[in-house]
PDB file of C-alpha atoms in Angstrom:
ATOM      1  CA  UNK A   1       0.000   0.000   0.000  1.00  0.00           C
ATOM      2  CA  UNK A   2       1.105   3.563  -0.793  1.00  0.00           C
ATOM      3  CA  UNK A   3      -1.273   5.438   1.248  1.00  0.00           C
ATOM      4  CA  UNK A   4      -0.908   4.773   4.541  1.00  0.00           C
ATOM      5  CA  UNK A   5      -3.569   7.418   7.328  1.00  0.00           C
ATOM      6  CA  UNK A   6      -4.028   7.055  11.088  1.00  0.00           C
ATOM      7  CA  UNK A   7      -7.927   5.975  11.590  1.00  0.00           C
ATOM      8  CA  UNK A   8      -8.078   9.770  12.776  1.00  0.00           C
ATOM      9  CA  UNK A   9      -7.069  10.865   9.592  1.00  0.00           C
ATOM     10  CA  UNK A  10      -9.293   8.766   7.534  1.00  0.00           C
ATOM     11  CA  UNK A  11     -12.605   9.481   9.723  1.00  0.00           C
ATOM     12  CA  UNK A  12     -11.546  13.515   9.070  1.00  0.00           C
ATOM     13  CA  UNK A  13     -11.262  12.585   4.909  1.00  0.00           C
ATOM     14  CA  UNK A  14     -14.219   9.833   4.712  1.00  0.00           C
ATOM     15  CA  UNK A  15     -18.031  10.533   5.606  1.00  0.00           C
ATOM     16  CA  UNK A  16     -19.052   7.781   8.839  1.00  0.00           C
ATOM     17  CA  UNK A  17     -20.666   5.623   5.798  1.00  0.00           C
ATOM     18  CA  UNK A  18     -17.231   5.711   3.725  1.00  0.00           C
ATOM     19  CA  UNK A  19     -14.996   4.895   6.935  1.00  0.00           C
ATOM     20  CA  UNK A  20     -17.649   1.961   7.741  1.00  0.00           C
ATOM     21  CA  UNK A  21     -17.413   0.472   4.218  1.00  0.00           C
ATOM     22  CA  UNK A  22     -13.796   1.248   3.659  1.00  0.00           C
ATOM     23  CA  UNK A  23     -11.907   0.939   6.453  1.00  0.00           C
ATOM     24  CA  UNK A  24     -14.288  -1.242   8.111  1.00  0.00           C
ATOM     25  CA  UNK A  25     -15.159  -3.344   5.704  1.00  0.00           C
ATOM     26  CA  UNK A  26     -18.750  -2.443   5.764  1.00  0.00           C
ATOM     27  CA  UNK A  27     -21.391  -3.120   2.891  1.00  0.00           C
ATOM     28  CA  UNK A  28     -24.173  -0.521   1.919  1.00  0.00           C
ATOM     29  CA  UNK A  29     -27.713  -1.951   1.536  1.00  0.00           C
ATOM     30  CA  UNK A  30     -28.383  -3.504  -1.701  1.00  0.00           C
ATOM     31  CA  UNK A  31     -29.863  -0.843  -4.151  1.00  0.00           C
ATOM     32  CA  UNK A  32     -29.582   1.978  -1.519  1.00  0.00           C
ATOM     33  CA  UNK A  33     -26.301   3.052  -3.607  1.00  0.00           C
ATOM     34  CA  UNK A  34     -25.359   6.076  -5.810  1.00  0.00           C
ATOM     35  CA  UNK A  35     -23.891   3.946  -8.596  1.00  0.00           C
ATOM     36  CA  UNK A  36     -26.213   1.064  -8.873  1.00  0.00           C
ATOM     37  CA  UNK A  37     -28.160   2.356 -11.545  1.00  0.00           C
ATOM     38  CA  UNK A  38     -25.538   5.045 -12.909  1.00  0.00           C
ATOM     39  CA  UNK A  39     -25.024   4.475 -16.613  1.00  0.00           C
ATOM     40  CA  UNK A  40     -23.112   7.937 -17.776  1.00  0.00           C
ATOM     41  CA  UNK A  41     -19.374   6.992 -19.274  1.00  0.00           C
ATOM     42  CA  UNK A  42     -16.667   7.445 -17.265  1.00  0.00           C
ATOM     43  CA  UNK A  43     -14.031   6.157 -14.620  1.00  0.00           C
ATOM     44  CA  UNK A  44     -14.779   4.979 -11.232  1.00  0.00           C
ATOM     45  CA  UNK A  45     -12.091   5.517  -9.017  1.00  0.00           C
ATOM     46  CA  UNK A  46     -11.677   4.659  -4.853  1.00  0.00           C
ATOM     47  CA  UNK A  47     -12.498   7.049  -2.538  1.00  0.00           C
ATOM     48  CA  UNK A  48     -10.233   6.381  -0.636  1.00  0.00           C
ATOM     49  CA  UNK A  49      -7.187   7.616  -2.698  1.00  0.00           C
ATOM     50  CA  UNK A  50      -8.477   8.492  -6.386  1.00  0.00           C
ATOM     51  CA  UNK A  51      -6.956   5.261  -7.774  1.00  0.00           C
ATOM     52  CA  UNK A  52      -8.475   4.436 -11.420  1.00  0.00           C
ATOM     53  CA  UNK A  53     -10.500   1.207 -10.783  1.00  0.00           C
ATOM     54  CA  UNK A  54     -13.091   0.365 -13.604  1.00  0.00           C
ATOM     55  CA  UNK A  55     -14.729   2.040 -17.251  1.00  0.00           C
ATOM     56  CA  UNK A  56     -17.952   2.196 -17.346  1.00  0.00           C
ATOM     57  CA  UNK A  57     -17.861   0.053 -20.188  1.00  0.00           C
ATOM     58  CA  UNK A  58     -17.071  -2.918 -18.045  1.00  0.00           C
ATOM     59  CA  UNK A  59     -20.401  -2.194 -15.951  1.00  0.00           C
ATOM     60  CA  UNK A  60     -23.359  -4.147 -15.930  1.00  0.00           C
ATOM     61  CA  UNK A  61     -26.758  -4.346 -14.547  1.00  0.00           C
ATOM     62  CA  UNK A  62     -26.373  -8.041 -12.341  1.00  0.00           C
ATOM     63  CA  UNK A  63     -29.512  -6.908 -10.727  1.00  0.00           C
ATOM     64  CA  UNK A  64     -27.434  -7.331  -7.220  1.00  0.00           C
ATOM     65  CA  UNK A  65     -28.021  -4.097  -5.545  1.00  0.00           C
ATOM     66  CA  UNK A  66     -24.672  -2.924  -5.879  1.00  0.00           C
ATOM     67  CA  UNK A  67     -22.538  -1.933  -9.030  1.00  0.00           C
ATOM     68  CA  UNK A  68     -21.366  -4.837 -10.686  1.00  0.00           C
ATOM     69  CA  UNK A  69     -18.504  -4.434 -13.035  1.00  0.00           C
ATOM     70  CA  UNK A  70     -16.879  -7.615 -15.739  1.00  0.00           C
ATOM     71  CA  UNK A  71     -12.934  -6.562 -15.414  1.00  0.00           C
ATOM     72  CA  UNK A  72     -10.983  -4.003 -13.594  1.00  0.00           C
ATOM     73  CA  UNK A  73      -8.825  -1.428 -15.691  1.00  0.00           C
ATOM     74  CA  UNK A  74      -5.653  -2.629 -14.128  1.00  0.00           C
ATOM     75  CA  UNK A  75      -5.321  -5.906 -11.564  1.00  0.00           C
ATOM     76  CA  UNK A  76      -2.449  -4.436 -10.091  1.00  0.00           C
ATOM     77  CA  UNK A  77      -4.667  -1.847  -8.567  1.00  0.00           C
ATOM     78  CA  UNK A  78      -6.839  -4.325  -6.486  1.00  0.00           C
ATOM     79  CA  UNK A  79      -5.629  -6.818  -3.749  1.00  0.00           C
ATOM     80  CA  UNK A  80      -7.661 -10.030  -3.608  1.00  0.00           C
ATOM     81  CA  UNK A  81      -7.825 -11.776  -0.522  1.00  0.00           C
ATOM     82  CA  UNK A  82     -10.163 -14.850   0.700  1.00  0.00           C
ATOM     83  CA  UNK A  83     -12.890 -13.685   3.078  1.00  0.00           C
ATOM     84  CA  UNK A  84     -14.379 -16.370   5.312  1.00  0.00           C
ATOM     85  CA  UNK A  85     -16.224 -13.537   7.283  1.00  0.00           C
ATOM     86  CA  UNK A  86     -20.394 -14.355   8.073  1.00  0.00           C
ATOM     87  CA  UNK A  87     -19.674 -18.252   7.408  1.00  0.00           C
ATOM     88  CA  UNK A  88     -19.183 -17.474   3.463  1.00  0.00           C
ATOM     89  CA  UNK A  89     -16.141 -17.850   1.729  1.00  0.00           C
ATOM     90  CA  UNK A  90     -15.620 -14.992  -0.400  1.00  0.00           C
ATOM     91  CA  UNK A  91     -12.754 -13.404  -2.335  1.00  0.00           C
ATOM     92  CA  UNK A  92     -12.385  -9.295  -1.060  1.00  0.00           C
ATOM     93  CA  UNK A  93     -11.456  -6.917  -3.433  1.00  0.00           C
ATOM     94  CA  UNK A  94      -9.498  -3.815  -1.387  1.00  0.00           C
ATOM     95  CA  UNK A  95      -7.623  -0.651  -3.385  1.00  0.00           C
ATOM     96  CA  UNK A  96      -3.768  -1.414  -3.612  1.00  0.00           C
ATOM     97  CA  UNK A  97      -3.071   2.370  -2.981  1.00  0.00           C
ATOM     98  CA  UNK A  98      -4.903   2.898   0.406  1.00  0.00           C
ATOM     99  CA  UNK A  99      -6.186  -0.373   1.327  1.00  0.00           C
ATOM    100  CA  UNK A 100      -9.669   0.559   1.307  1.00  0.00           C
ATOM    101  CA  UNK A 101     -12.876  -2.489   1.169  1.00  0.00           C
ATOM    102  CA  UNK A 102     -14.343  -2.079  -2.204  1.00  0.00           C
ATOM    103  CA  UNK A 103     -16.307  -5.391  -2.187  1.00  0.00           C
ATOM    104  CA  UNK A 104     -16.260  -8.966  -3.592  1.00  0.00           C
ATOM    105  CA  UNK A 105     -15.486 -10.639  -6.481  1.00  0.00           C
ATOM    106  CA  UNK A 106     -17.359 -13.373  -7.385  1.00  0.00           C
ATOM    107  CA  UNK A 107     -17.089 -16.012 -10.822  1.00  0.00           C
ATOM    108  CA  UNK A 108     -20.710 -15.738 -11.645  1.00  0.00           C
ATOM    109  CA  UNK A 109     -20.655 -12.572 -14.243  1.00  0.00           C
ATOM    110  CA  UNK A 110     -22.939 -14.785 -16.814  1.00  0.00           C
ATOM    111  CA  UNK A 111     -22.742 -13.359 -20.190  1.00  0.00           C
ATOM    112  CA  UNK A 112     -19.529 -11.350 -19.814  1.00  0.00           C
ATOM    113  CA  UNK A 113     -16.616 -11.638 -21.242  1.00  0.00           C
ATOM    114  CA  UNK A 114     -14.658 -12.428 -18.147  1.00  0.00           C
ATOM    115  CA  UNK A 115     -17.321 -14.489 -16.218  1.00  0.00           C
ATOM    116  CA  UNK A 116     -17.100 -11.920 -13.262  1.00  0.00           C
ATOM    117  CA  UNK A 117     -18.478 -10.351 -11.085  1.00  0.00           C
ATOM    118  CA  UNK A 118     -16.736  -7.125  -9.493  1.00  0.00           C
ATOM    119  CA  UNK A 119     -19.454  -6.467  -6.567  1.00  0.00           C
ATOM    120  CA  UNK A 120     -18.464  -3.141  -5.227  1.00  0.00           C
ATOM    121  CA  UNK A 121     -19.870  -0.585  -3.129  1.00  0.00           C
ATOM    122  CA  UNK A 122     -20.997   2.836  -4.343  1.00  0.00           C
ATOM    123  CA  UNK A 123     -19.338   4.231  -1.323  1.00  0.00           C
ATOM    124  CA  UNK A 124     -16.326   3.039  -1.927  1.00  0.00           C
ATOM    125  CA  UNK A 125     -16.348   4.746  -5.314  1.00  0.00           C
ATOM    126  CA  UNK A 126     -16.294   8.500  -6.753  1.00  0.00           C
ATOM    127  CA  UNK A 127     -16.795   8.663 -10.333  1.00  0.00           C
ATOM    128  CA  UNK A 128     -14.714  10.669 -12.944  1.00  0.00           C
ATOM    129  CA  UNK A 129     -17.367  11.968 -16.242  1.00  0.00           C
ATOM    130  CA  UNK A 130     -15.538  11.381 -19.456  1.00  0.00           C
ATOM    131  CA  UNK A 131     -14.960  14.616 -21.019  1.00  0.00           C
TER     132      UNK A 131
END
């Protein structure tokens, strides 16, 4: 990680929703989110830190709740790491830069190229409009 904040520091950045979800490991309610049914073009990026994370081009409607997204822009930006947390094993996607809880990853993205299924957080994301 190349951002590294005292909790202090990230509760002074981050709303209380964003430090739950991202530094927490929270999840938002399922459709409650900003992004769920955003469609314009553009780059989501963490909240955290302003790492590039995902085109809009790679989002899809799973009908999850949360954005869902095929393929990141770069896999070097995400850290993947088992989850075993609420007797489910799941595999955690977190920002490289800042370490932040984006969401899961999970191999049922039916009908896309990859077969995945980035499940992420609107929280966790801010969203750059393509000029």
């Amino acid at each position: 990680m190349t951002i590294q904040k005292t909790d202090q520091e990230w509760k002074e950045q981050l709303s209380s929703e964003e430090y739950r979800v991202l530094r927490e490991k929270g999840t938002e309610r399922p459709f409650s989110g900003e992004y769920d049914k955003h469609w314009e073009p553009g780059i989501y990026v963490c909240k955290g830190c302003g790492a590039e994370l995902f085109r809009s081009e790679t989002k899809f409607d799973a009908g999850c709740g949360w954005p869902s997204f095929y393929d990141s822009i770069d896999k070097s930006k995400m850290i993947e790491k088992t989850d075993h947390s609420f007797g489910m094993t799941r595999v955690e996607v977190l920002c490289a830069n800042c370490g932040g809880h984006l969401g899961h990853v999970f191999p049922d993205g039916h009908g896309t190229p990859t077969g995945l299924r980035y499940c992420i957080n609107s929280v966790s994301l801010g969203f750059k409009k393509k000029e």
